[in-house]
mmCIF file of C-alpha atoms and ligand atoms in Angstrom:
data_model
loop_
_atom_site.group_PDB
_atom_site.id
_atom_site.type_symbol
_atom_site.label_atom_id
_atom_site.label_comp_id
_atom_site.label_asym_id
_atom_site.label_seq_id
_atom_site.Cartn_x
_atom_site.Cartn_y
_atom_site.Cartn_z
ATOM 1 C CA UNK Q 1 -20.952 -26.963 -20.668
ATOM 2 C CA UNK Q 2 -24.476 -27.526 -22.352
ATOM 3 C CA UNK Q 3 -26.222 -30.468 -21.133
ATOM 4 C CA UNK Q 4 -28.835 -32.130 -24.009
ATOM 5 C CA UNK Q 5 -30.975 -35.646 -23.861
ATOM 6 C CA UNK Q 6 -30.808 -37.002 -26.803
ATOM 7 C CA UNK Q 7 -33.238 -39.591 -27.476
ATOM 8 C CA UNK Q 8 -33.104 -42.369 -29.880
ATOM 9 C CA UNK Q 9 -29.077 -41.998 -29.587
ATOM 10 C CA UNK Q 10 -28.161 -45.748 -29.795
ATOM 11 C CA UNK Q 11 -29.971 -45.146 -34.096
ATOM 12 C CA UNK Q 12 -28.134 -44.575 -37.080
ATOM 13 C CA UNK Q 13 -28.413 -40.261 -36.921
ATOM 14 C CA UNK Q 14 -28.742 -40.295 -32.976
ATOM 15 C CA UNK Q 15 -25.434 -42.185 -32.156
ATOM 16 C CA UNK Q 16 -23.659 -40.178 -34.574
ATOM 17 C CA UNK Q 17 -24.768 -37.126 -33.448
ATOM 18 C CA UNK Q 18 -24.390 -38.086 -29.755
ATOM 19 C CA UNK Q 19 -20.708 -38.889 -30.526
ATOM 20 C CA UNK Q 20 -20.264 -35.201 -32.422
ATOM 21 C CA UNK Q 21 -21.649 -33.604 -29.019
ATOM 22 C CA UNK Q 22 -19.164 -35.376 -26.677
ATOM 23 C CA UNK Q 23 -16.614 -34.609 -29.043
ATOM 24 C CA UNK Q 24 -17.659 -30.497 -28.932
ATOM 25 C CA UNK Q 25 -17.257 -31.435 -24.823
ATOM 26 C CA UNK Q 26 -21.086 -31.513 -24.125
ATOM 27 C CA UNK Q 27 -22.749 -33.585 -21.308
ATOM 28 C CA UNK Q 28 -25.061 -36.000 -23.045
ATOM 29 C CA UNK Q 29 -28.217 -38.195 -21.276
ATOM 30 C CA UNK Q 30 -28.826 -40.868 -24.206
ATOM 31 C CA UNK Q 31 -32.150 -42.535 -24.109
ATOM 32 C CA UNK Q 32 -33.351 -45.580 -26.553
ATOM 33 C CA UNK Q 33 -35.160 -48.336 -26.069
ATOM 34 C CA UNK Q 34 -33.155 -50.746 -28.391
ATOM 35 C CA UNK Q 35 -36.801 -50.909 -29.958
ATOM 36 C CA UNK Q 36 -36.852 -54.707 -32.669
ATOM 37 C CA UNK Q 37 -37.010 -52.019 -35.742
ATOM 38 C CA UNK Q 38 -33.592 -53.989 -36.124
ATOM 39 C CA UNK Q 39 -30.908 -55.688 -34.421
ATOM 40 C CA UNK Q 40 -29.332 -54.207 -31.297
ATOM 41 C CA UNK Q 41 -26.368 -55.664 -31.429
ATOM 42 C CA UNK Q 42 -25.680 -53.021 -34.531
ATOM 43 C CA UNK Q 43 -26.912 -50.440 -31.788
ATOM 44 C CA UNK Q 44 -24.670 -51.299 -29.217
ATOM 45 C CA UNK Q 45 -22.075 -51.265 -31.612
ATOM 46 C CA UNK Q 46 -23.168 -47.748 -32.841
ATOM 47 C CA UNK Q 47 -22.679 -46.758 -28.893
ATOM 48 C CA UNK Q 48 -19.249 -48.035 -28.331
ATOM 49 C CA UNK Q 49 -17.813 -44.588 -28.597
ATOM 50 C CA UNK Q 50 -20.287 -42.893 -26.252
ATOM 51 C CA UNK Q 51 -20.441 -45.281 -23.903
ATOM 52 C CA UNK Q 52 -17.204 -44.737 -23.142
ATOM 53 C CA UNK Q 53 -16.926 -41.510 -21.905
ATOM 54 C CA UNK Q 54 -17.369 -40.211 -18.340
ATOM 55 C CA UNK Q 55 -19.895 -37.242 -19.916
ATOM 56 C CA UNK Q 56 -22.349 -40.120 -21.783
ATOM 57 C CA UNK Q 57 -25.135 -42.071 -19.587
ATOM 58 C CA UNK Q 58 -27.517 -43.943 -20.712
ATOM 59 C CA UNK Q 59 -31.089 -44.370 -19.986
ATOM 60 C CA UNK Q 60 -33.109 -47.790 -21.425
ATOM 61 C CA UNK Q 61 -36.455 -46.543 -21.279
ATOM 62 C CA UNK Q 62 -39.517 -47.164 -23.917
ATOM 63 C CA UNK Q 63 -40.622 -43.457 -24.529
ATOM 64 C CA UNK Q 64 -44.260 -44.134 -25.788
ATOM 65 C CA UNK Q 65 -45.209 -46.582 -22.171
ATOM 66 C CA UNK Q 66 -45.038 -43.563 -19.664
ATOM 67 C CA UNK Q 67 -42.818 -40.946 -18.537
ATOM 68 C CA UNK Q 68 -39.042 -39.625 -18.368
ATOM 69 C CA UNK Q 69 -37.242 -40.029 -15.167
ATOM 70 C CA UNK Q 70 -37.061 -36.926 -13.280
ATOM 71 C CA UNK Q 71 -33.739 -37.300 -13.021
ATOM 72 C CA UNK Q 72 -33.082 -37.460 -16.394
ATOM 73 C CA UNK Q 73 -34.024 -34.084 -17.520
ATOM 74 C CA UNK Q 74 -32.405 -32.290 -14.297
ATOM 75 C CA UNK Q 75 -30.281 -29.824 -15.877
ATOM 76 C CA UNK Q 76 -30.688 -29.802 -19.550
ATOM 77 C CA UNK Q 77 -30.375 -27.261 -21.845
ATOM 78 C CA UNK Q 78 -32.310 -28.462 -24.739
ATOM 79 C CA UNK Q 79 -34.325 -31.948 -26.214
ATOM 80 C CA UNK Q 80 -32.933 -33.932 -29.361
ATOM 81 C CA UNK Q 81 -35.864 -36.016 -30.828
ATOM 82 C CA UNK Q 82 -34.294 -38.414 -32.850
ATOM 83 C CA UNK Q 83 -36.141 -41.008 -31.291
ATOM 84 C CA UNK Q 84 -38.847 -43.093 -34.006
ATOM 85 C CA UNK Q 85 -39.472 -46.245 -35.774
ATOM 86 C CA UNK Q 86 -38.320 -45.202 -39.411
ATOM 87 C CA UNK Q 87 -38.913 -46.863 -42.379
ATOM 88 C CA UNK Q 88 -41.547 -46.448 -45.196
ATOM 89 C CA UNK Q 89 -42.310 -50.352 -45.890
ATOM 90 C CA UNK Q 90 -43.269 -51.643 -42.406
ATOM 91 C CA UNK Q 91 -45.604 -49.058 -41.866
ATOM 92 C CA UNK Q 92 -48.250 -50.828 -43.894
ATOM 93 C CA UNK Q 93 -50.393 -53.408 -42.357
ATOM 94 C CA UNK Q 94 -50.039 -54.336 -38.435
ATOM 95 C CA UNK Q 95 -46.838 -52.660 -38.251
ATOM 96 C CA UNK Q 96 -48.643 -49.359 -38.443
ATOM 97 C CA UNK Q 97 -49.707 -49.982 -34.743
ATOM 98 C CA UNK Q 98 -45.948 -49.334 -33.509
ATOM 99 C CA UNK Q 99 -45.427 -46.484 -35.486
ATOM 100 C CA UNK Q 100 -48.579 -44.599 -34.036
ATOM 101 C CA UNK Q 101 -46.680 -45.546 -30.613
ATOM 102 C CA UNK Q 102 -42.778 -45.026 -31.252
ATOM 103 C CA UNK Q 103 -43.631 -42.338 -33.510
ATOM 104 C CA UNK Q 104 -46.984 -40.145 -31.921
ATOM 105 C CA UNK Q 105 -46.621 -41.192 -28.057
ATOM 106 C CA UNK Q 106 -42.973 -41.059 -28.053
ATOM 107 C CA UNK Q 107 -43.605 -37.259 -29.249
ATOM 108 C CA UNK Q 108 -45.922 -36.418 -27.498
ATOM 109 C CA UNK Q 109 -44.332 -37.358 -24.081
ATOM 110 C CA UNK Q 110 -41.190 -36.295 -25.301
ATOM 111 C CA UNK Q 111 -42.963 -32.505 -25.928
ATOM 112 C CA UNK Q 112 -44.796 -32.990 -22.462
ATOM 113 C CA UNK Q 113 -41.596 -33.033 -20.528
ATOM 114 C CA UNK Q 114 -39.848 -30.186 -22.845
ATOM 115 C CA UNK Q 115 -42.523 -27.910 -22.510
ATOM 116 C CA UNK Q 116 -43.455 -28.423 -18.856
ATOM 117 C CA UNK Q 117 -39.607 -27.732 -17.927
ATOM 118 C CA UNK Q 118 -39.361 -24.550 -20.932
ATOM 119 C CA UNK Q 119 -37.029 -27.076 -22.800
ATOM 120 C CA UNK Q 120 -35.695 -26.514 -26.710
ATOM 121 C CA UNK Q 121 -36.622 -29.202 -28.743
ATOM 122 C CA UNK Q 122 -35.573 -30.230 -32.149
ATOM 123 C CA UNK Q 123 -37.262 -32.972 -34.229
ATOM 124 C CA UNK Q 124 -36.337 -35.485 -36.362
ATOM 125 C CA UNK Q 125 -39.294 -34.926 -39.073
ATOM 126 C CA UNK Q 126 -38.640 -36.387 -43.082
ATOM 127 C CA UNK Q 127 -38.703 -35.511 -46.421
ATOM 128 C CA UNK Q 128 -41.775 -37.940 -46.302
ATOM 129 C CA UNK Q 129 -44.740 -35.643 -44.786
ATOM 130 C CA UNK Q 130 -44.637 -33.700 -48.968
ATOM 131 C CA UNK Q 131 -45.657 -37.163 -50.538
ATOM 132 C CA UNK Q 132 -44.967 -36.906 -54.529
ATOM 133 C CA UNK Q 133 -44.274 -33.388 -53.903
ATOM 134 C CA UNK Q 134 -46.470 -30.722 -55.459
ATOM 135 C CA UNK Q 135 -42.727 -29.215 -56.412
ATOM 136 C CA UNK Q 136 -39.276 -29.538 -56.883
ATOM 137 C CA UNK Q 137 -37.053 -28.240 -55.523
ATOM 138 C CA UNK Q 138 -39.669 -28.329 -52.757
ATOM 139 C CA UNK Q 139 -39.826 -25.832 -49.854
ATOM 140 C CA UNK Q 140 -41.035 -25.924 -46.807
ATOM 141 C CA UNK Q 141 -44.314 -24.276 -47.431
ATOM 142 C CA UNK Q 142 -45.808 -26.575 -50.073
ATOM 143 C CA UNK Q 143 -48.504 -28.465 -48.838
ATOM 144 C CA UNK Q 144 -47.783 -31.881 -47.326
ATOM 145 C CA UNK Q 145 -49.159 -35.065 -48.439
ATOM 146 C CA UNK Q 146 -47.354 -38.254 -47.152
ATOM 147 C CA UNK Q 147 -48.181 -40.984 -49.540
ATOM 148 C CA UNK Q 148 -47.159 -43.415 -46.665
ATOM 149 C CA UNK Q 149 -49.018 -44.318 -43.066
ATOM 150 C CA UNK Q 150 -45.173 -43.731 -41.672
ATOM 151 C CA UNK Q 151 -45.428 -40.289 -43.455
ATOM 152 C CA UNK Q 152 -48.950 -39.440 -42.002
ATOM 153 C CA UNK Q 153 -46.762 -40.199 -38.634
ATOM 154 C CA UNK Q 154 -44.314 -37.539 -38.817
ATOM 155 C CA UNK Q 155 -46.589 -34.620 -40.063
ATOM 156 C CA UNK Q 156 -49.190 -35.646 -36.886
ATOM 157 C CA UNK Q 157 -45.782 -35.503 -34.982
ATOM 158 C CA UNK Q 158 -44.991 -31.953 -36.113
ATOM 159 C CA UNK Q 159 -48.817 -31.000 -36.235
ATOM 160 C CA UNK Q 160 -48.487 -31.752 -32.281
ATOM 161 C CA UNK Q 161 -45.343 -30.481 -31.297
ATOM 162 C CA UNK Q 162 -47.230 -27.401 -33.185
ATOM 163 C CA UNK Q 163 -50.524 -27.848 -30.327
ATOM 164 C CA UNK Q 164 -48.251 -28.306 -27.541
ATOM 165 C CA UNK Q 165 -46.400 -24.659 -28.599
ATOM 166 C CA UNK Q 166 -49.865 -23.159 -28.651
ATOM 167 C CA UNK Q 167 -50.139 -25.084 -24.824
ATOM 168 C CA UNK Q 168 -47.055 -25.411 -23.494
ATOM 169 C CA UNK Q 169 -44.958 -23.187 -25.038
ATOM 170 C CA UNK Q 170 -43.092 -25.422 -25.788
ATOM 171 C CA UNK Q 171 -39.653 -24.221 -28.302
ATOM 172 C CA UNK Q 172 -39.282 -26.416 -31.023
ATOM 173 C CA UNK Q 173 -38.002 -26.612 -34.170
ATOM 174 C CA UNK Q 174 -38.654 -29.753 -37.263
ATOM 175 C CA UNK Q 175 -36.081 -31.099 -39.502
ATOM 176 C CA UNK Q 176 -37.286 -32.712 -42.585
ATOM 177 C CA UNK Q 177 -34.354 -35.004 -43.402
ATOM 178 C CA UNK Q 178 -33.802 -35.856 -46.795
ATOM 179 C CA UNK Q 179 -32.621 -39.776 -47.563
ATOM 180 C CA UNK Q 180 -29.560 -39.885 -45.262
ATOM 181 C CA UNK Q 181 -26.445 -41.757 -45.440
ATOM 182 C CA UNK Q 182 -23.117 -43.209 -44.394
ATOM 183 C CA UNK Q 183 -21.171 -45.043 -41.297
ATOM 184 C CA UNK Q 184 -24.061 -46.822 -39.275
ATOM 185 C CA UNK Q 185 -26.769 -46.554 -41.791
ATOM 186 C CA UNK Q 186 -30.125 -48.812 -41.186
ATOM 187 C CA UNK Q 187 -29.966 -51.779 -42.476
ATOM 188 C CA UNK Q 188 -33.552 -51.440 -44.068
ATOM 189 C CA UNK Q 189 -31.881 -48.581 -45.962
ATOM 190 C CA UNK Q 190 -30.808 -49.282 -49.087
ATOM 191 C CA UNK Q 191 -26.899 -47.840 -49.226
ATOM 192 C CA UNK Q 192 -26.721 -50.350 -45.906
ATOM 193 C CA UNK Q 193 -28.444 -53.185 -48.198
ATOM 194 C CA UNK Q 194 -25.916 -52.479 -51.706
ATOM 195 C CA UNK Q 195 -22.698 -52.210 -49.677
ATOM 196 C CA UNK Q 196 -24.314 -56.233 -47.654
ATOM 197 C CA UNK Q 197 -24.702 -57.321 -51.356
ATOM 198 C CA UNK Q 198 -21.171 -55.966 -52.327
ATOM 199 C CA UNK Q 199 -19.427 -58.125 -49.686
ATOM 200 C CA UNK Q 200 -21.385 -61.487 -49.422
ATOM 201 C CA UNK Q 201 -21.738 -61.420 -53.089
ATOM 202 C CA UNK Q 202 -25.712 -61.921 -52.284
ATOM 203 C CA UNK Q 203 -28.683 -60.079 -54.720
ATOM 204 C CA UNK Q 204 -29.213 -56.920 -54.026
ATOM 205 C CA UNK Q 205 -33.253 -56.336 -54.908
ATOM 206 C CA UNK Q 206 -33.886 -52.714 -56.934
ATOM 207 C CA UNK Q 207 -37.817 -52.593 -55.646
ATOM 208 C CA UNK Q 208 -38.771 -50.499 -59.127
ATOM 209 C CA UNK Q 209 -37.153 -50.458 -62.382
ATOM 210 C CA UNK Q 210 -34.121 -47.996 -59.988
ATOM 211 C CA UNK Q 211 -35.605 -44.484 -61.999
ATOM 212 C CA UNK Q 212 -36.829 -43.543 -58.507
ATOM 213 C CA UNK Q 213 -34.840 -40.649 -57.257
ATOM 214 C CA UNK Q 214 -33.791 -38.993 -53.601
ATOM 215 C CA UNK Q 215 -31.797 -36.000 -52.741
ATOM 216 C CA UNK Q 216 -29.008 -37.785 -50.743
ATOM 217 C CA UNK Q 217 -27.568 -36.348 -47.233
ATOM 218 C CA UNK Q 218 -23.998 -37.644 -45.856
ATOM 219 C CA UNK Q 219 -25.054 -37.909 -41.931
ATOM 220 C CA UNK Q 220 -22.455 -35.632 -40.681
ATOM 221 C CA UNK Q 221 -24.155 -32.872 -42.702
ATOM 222 C CA UNK Q 222 -27.507 -33.929 -41.635
ATOM 223 C CA UNK Q 223 -25.412 -33.908 -37.934
ATOM 224 C CA UNK Q 224 -24.397 -30.223 -38.369
ATOM 225 C CA UNK Q 225 -27.781 -28.723 -39.708
ATOM 226 C CA UNK Q 226 -29.011 -30.883 -36.444
ATOM 227 C CA UNK Q 227 -26.743 -28.961 -34.234
ATOM 228 C CA UNK Q 228 -27.396 -25.451 -35.386
ATOM 229 C CA UNK Q 229 -30.672 -25.775 -35.397
ATOM 230 C CA UNK Q 230 -30.665 -26.239 -31.140
ATOM 231 C CA UNK Q 231 -28.037 -23.088 -30.796
ATOM 232 C CA UNK Q 232 -29.763 -20.782 -33.303
ATOM 233 C CA UNK Q 233 -32.508 -21.464 -34.893
ATOM 234 C CA UNK Q 234 -36.106 -19.325 -34.620
ATOM 235 C CA UNK Q 235 -39.172 -20.775 -32.243
ATOM 236 C CA UNK Q 236 -41.186 -23.012 -34.507
ATOM 237 C CA UNK Q 237 -39.052 -22.657 -37.425
ATOM 238 C CA UNK Q 238 -39.412 -25.800 -39.947
ATOM 239 C CA UNK Q 239 -36.267 -26.474 -42.273
ATOM 240 C CA UNK Q 240 -35.679 -29.083 -44.942
ATOM 241 C CA UNK Q 241 -32.174 -30.531 -44.470
ATOM 242 C CA UNK Q 242 -31.134 -31.891 -47.700
ATOM 243 C CA UNK Q 243 -28.024 -32.640 -49.276
ATOM 244 C CA UNK Q 244 -27.651 -31.816 -52.455
ATOM 245 C CA UNK Q 245 -27.071 -34.838 -53.806
ATOM 246 C CA UNK Q 246 -30.276 -35.978 -56.178
ATOM 247 C CA UNK Q 247 -29.680 -39.114 -57.766
ATOM 248 C CA UNK Q 248 -31.656 -41.752 -59.016
ATOM 249 C CA UNK Q 249 -31.322 -45.876 -57.623
ATOM 250 C CA UNK Q 250 -29.428 -46.991 -60.420
ATOM 251 C CA UNK Q 251 -27.546 -44.359 -60.505
ATOM 252 C CA UNK Q 252 -26.574 -44.680 -56.973
ATOM 253 C CA UNK Q 253 -25.551 -48.870 -58.219
ATOM 254 C CA UNK Q 254 -23.434 -47.978 -60.824
ATOM 255 C CA UNK Q 255 -21.424 -45.341 -58.612
ATOM 256 C CA UNK Q 256 -21.039 -48.008 -56.220
ATOM 257 C CA UNK Q 257 -19.634 -50.087 -58.546
ATOM 258 C CA UNK Q 258 -17.207 -48.565 -59.737
ATOM 259 C CA UNK Q 259 -16.535 -47.398 -56.299
ATOM 260 C CA UNK Q 260 -16.031 -50.942 -55.299
ATOM 261 C CA UNK Q 261 -14.507 -52.151 -58.935
ATOM 262 C CA UNK Q 262 -16.770 -54.602 -58.496
ATOM 263 C CA UNK Q 263 -20.287 -55.435 -60.264
ATOM 264 C CA UNK Q 264 -23.233 -56.324 -58.087
ATOM 265 C CA UNK Q 265 -25.746 -58.721 -58.838
ATOM 266 C CA UNK Q 266 -28.432 -56.847 -59.203
ATOM 267 C CA UNK Q 267 -32.593 -57.625 -59.520
ATOM 268 C CA UNK Q 268 -34.895 -56.006 -60.648
ATOM 269 C CA UNK Q 269 -38.385 -56.193 -57.923
ATOM 270 C CA UNK Q 270 -41.938 -55.104 -56.984
ATOM 271 C CA UNK Q 271 -41.696 -51.178 -56.351
ATOM 272 C CA UNK Q 272 -42.826 -50.793 -53.094
ATOM 273 C CA UNK Q 273 -46.220 -49.152 -51.356
ATOM 274 C CA UNK Q 274 -45.584 -45.662 -49.989
ATOM 275 C CA UNK Q 275 -42.015 -45.036 -51.826
ATOM 276 C CA UNK Q 276 -41.843 -41.837 -53.530
ATOM 277 C CA UNK Q 277 -40.778 -41.187 -57.353
ATOM 278 C CA UNK Q 278 -38.724 -38.441 -56.102
ATOM 279 C CA UNK Q 279 -37.207 -36.114 -53.287
ATOM 280 C CA UNK Q 280 -35.490 -32.599 -53.916
ATOM 281 C CA UNK Q 281 -34.876 -30.521 -51.137
ATOM 282 C CA UNK Q 282 -35.317 -26.108 -51.835
ATOM 283 C CA UNK Q 283 -32.801 -25.712 -48.748
ATOM 284 C CA UNK Q 284 -33.105 -22.057 -48.861
ATOM 285 C CA UNK Q 285 -33.796 -21.304 -45.535
ATOM 286 C CA UNK Q 286 -31.796 -23.181 -43.515
ATOM 287 C CA UNK Q 287 -29.032 -21.924 -45.836
ATOM 288 C CA UNK Q 288 -30.034 -18.258 -45.323
ATOM 289 C CA UNK Q 289 -31.471 -18.567 -41.450
ATOM 290 C CA UNK Q 290 -28.521 -20.572 -40.099
ATOM 291 C CA UNK Q 291 -25.875 -20.166 -42.575
ATOM 292 C CA UNK Q 292 -25.720 -24.406 -42.903
ATOM 293 C CA UNK Q 293 -25.265 -26.482 -46.212
ATOM 294 C CA UNK Q 294 -24.447 -29.554 -47.261
ATOM 295 C CA UNK Q 295 -20.018 -30.269 -47.260
ATOM 296 C CA UNK Q 296 -20.556 -33.849 -48.270
ATOM 297 C CA UNK Q 297 -21.008 -34.814 -52.367
ATOM 298 C CA UNK Q 298 -22.640 -38.498 -52.895
ATOM 299 C CA UNK Q 299 -19.220 -39.519 -54.714
ATOM 300 C CA UNK Q 300 -17.608 -38.764 -50.969
ATOM 301 C CA UNK Q 301 -19.887 -39.782 -48.644
ATOM 302 C CA UNK Q 302 -20.649 -43.235 -50.135
ATOM 303 C CA UNK Q 303 -17.066 -43.680 -50.608
ATOM 304 C CA UNK Q 304 -17.130 -43.021 -46.405
ATOM 305 C CA UNK Q 305 -19.823 -45.743 -46.327
ATOM 306 C CA UNK Q 306 -18.194 -48.282 -48.040
ATOM 307 C CA UNK Q 307 -14.578 -47.526 -46.304
ATOM 308 C CA UNK Q 308 -16.283 -48.212 -43.157
ATOM 309 C CA UNK Q 309 -18.012 -51.610 -44.074
ATOM 310 C CA UNK Q 310 -14.519 -52.518 -45.313
ATOM 311 C CA UNK Q 311 -16.213 -52.496 -49.311
ATOM 312 C CA UNK Q 312 -13.810 -49.774 -50.792
ATOM 313 C CA UNK Q 313 -11.703 -50.582 -54.088
ATOM 314 C CA UNK Q 314 -7.963 -50.399 -52.741
ATOM 315 C CA UNK Q 315 -7.169 -48.019 -56.053
ATOM 316 C CA UNK Q 316 -10.255 -45.989 -54.901
ATOM 317 C CA UNK Q 317 -9.427 -45.219 -51.592
HETATM 318 N N1 NAD F 1 -32.645 -41.952 -41.726
HETATM 319 C C1 NAD F 1 -33.043 -41.125 -42.316
HETATM 320 O O1 NAD F 1 -32.369 -41.004 -43.578
HETATM 321 C C2 NAD F 1 -34.586 -39.952 -42.164
HETATM 322 C C3 NAD F 1 -35.286 -39.320 -42.971
HETATM 323 C C4 NAD F 1 -35.562 -39.211 -42.292
HETATM 324 C C5 NAD F 1 -36.114 -38.756 -41.045
HETATM 325 N N2 NAD F 1 -35.548 -39.429 -39.959
HETATM 326 C C6 NAD F 1 -35.710 -39.314 -38.766
HETATM 327 O O2 NAD F 1 -34.413 -39.910 -38.251
HETATM 328 C C7 NAD F 1 -34.633 -40.050 -36.704
HETATM 329 C C8 NAD F 1 -33.446 -41.236 -36.214
HETATM 330 O O3 NAD F 1 -33.767 -42.008 -37.657
HETATM 331 P P1 NAD F 1 -32.695 -42.897 -37.842
HETATM 332 O O4 NAD F 1 -32.577 -43.629 -39.400
HETATM 333 O O5 NAD F 1 -31.664 -42.826 -37.071
HETATM 334 O O6 NAD F 1 -33.109 -44.377 -37.689
HETATM 335 P P2 NAD F 1 -32.988 -45.794 -36.426
HETATM 336 O O7 NAD F 1 -33.831 -46.607 -36.307
HETATM 337 O O8 NAD F 1 -31.448 -45.840 -36.554
HETATM 338 O O9 NAD F 1 -32.979 -44.570 -35.247
HETATM 339 C C9 NAD F 1 -33.805 -44.150 -34.231
HETATM 340 C C10 NAD F 1 -34.092 -44.619 -32.409
HETATM 341 O O10 NAD F 1 -34.586 -45.022 -32.255
HETATM 342 C C11 NAD F 1 -35.070 -46.077 -31.278
HETATM 343 N N3 NAD F 1 -36.109 -45.857 -30.452
HETATM 344 C C12 NAD F 1 -37.782 -46.255 -31.642
HETATM 345 N N4 NAD F 1 -38.630 -46.271 -30.793
HETATM 346 C C13 NAD F 1 -38.403 -45.728 -29.344
HETATM 347 C C14 NAD F 1 -38.961 -45.550 -28.158
HETATM 348 N N5 NAD F 1 -40.550 -45.693 -27.991
HETATM 349 N N6 NAD F 1 -38.400 -44.946 -26.664
HETATM 350 C C15 NAD F 1 -37.410 -44.825 -26.508
HETATM 351 N N7 NAD F 1 -36.187 -45.161 -28.117
HETATM 352 C C16 NAD F 1 -36.763 -45.619 -29.221
HETATM 353 C C17 NAD F 1 -34.370 -47.293 -31.377
HETATM 354 O O11 NAD F 1 -34.174 -47.887 -30.564
HETATM 355 C C18 NAD F 1 -33.459 -46.701 -32.757
HETATM 356 O O12 NAD F 1 -32.313 -46.664 -32.069
HETATM 357 C C19 NAD F 1 -35.894 -40.523 -36.625
HETATM 358 O O13 NAD F 1 -37.144 -39.834 -36.098
HETATM 359 C C20 NAD F 1 -36.727 -41.207 -38.288
HETATM 360 O O14 NAD F 1 -38.263 -40.633 -38.530
HETATM 361 C C21 NAD F 1 -34.313 -40.453 -40.579
#
């Protein structure tokens, strides 16, 4: 059975990927530093199922501060590099230093380790590298132009991996995820904040007027694309991973209210610096080359996230 390293294994996407690979019979060495971007308890909860399996080993390690221990890299078939400091808003100001560490320095260390051992590396990049994109839907060859410090670090990581590929022959694949959602979604992300507001009756703040739209991608679809990339992608490929469910935030609010059977308490706030107006992936390349397509539409995926949080109306089930 294949044995993989998953960095960021305690995070939203990393833990879902880890569970899926374990269920397929893979052995997983999971690495996570349990950074302070959000609460450790949420990450521990996300790892609960994985920790029950003998095919899972957890290594608590900060990738930005030192090389991975050699024994963690033994016998591997590939590396899924999901660890990062995510989020656009916190990447401004003094927060940027942590983005440089957890994104650029950490990726450099992982690329060194994978390149030296001839391991294939699948990298979690982001739609944020496009900024306010020059074309919609946005194909992969659209000139990148990130408008947040976070997006700049993700683009830097892509370039860094290309540099490592030339130097060490590193085999890498970059996946540009478009707003991923579903159970375990990070607490700073809109859907999790929506669900929390619904459950507690507290206010939900929309940054701006709610007309900003996103190509929402259900986490199981993102994970399926990630595994397909490890198995089948040509060396050096870059793919958009978009769920094909574009919606404006205010329409998502209406859908949540409908699914939950009760209204939300909404407040409109300032538009957030670095937030793009719109994302929409052109997924022709990944559909053609990896035979991947998103399977979960927004209504079904959102219902799954609400259900996991115990916030689904009985009649909507
Ligand atoms: N969630 C999305 O919508 C989305 C969209 C585009 C790209 N991405 C990318 O996907 C990846 C996963 O995102 P997520 O939403 O699951 O984030 P997350 O914060 O839930 O998971 C990231 C994990 O990486 C760990 N980590 C951070 N820095 C580390 C370091 N230096 N050493 C070891 N571990 C470290 C964190 O502790 C965390 O558990 C990230 O690379 C992110 O940039 C996510």
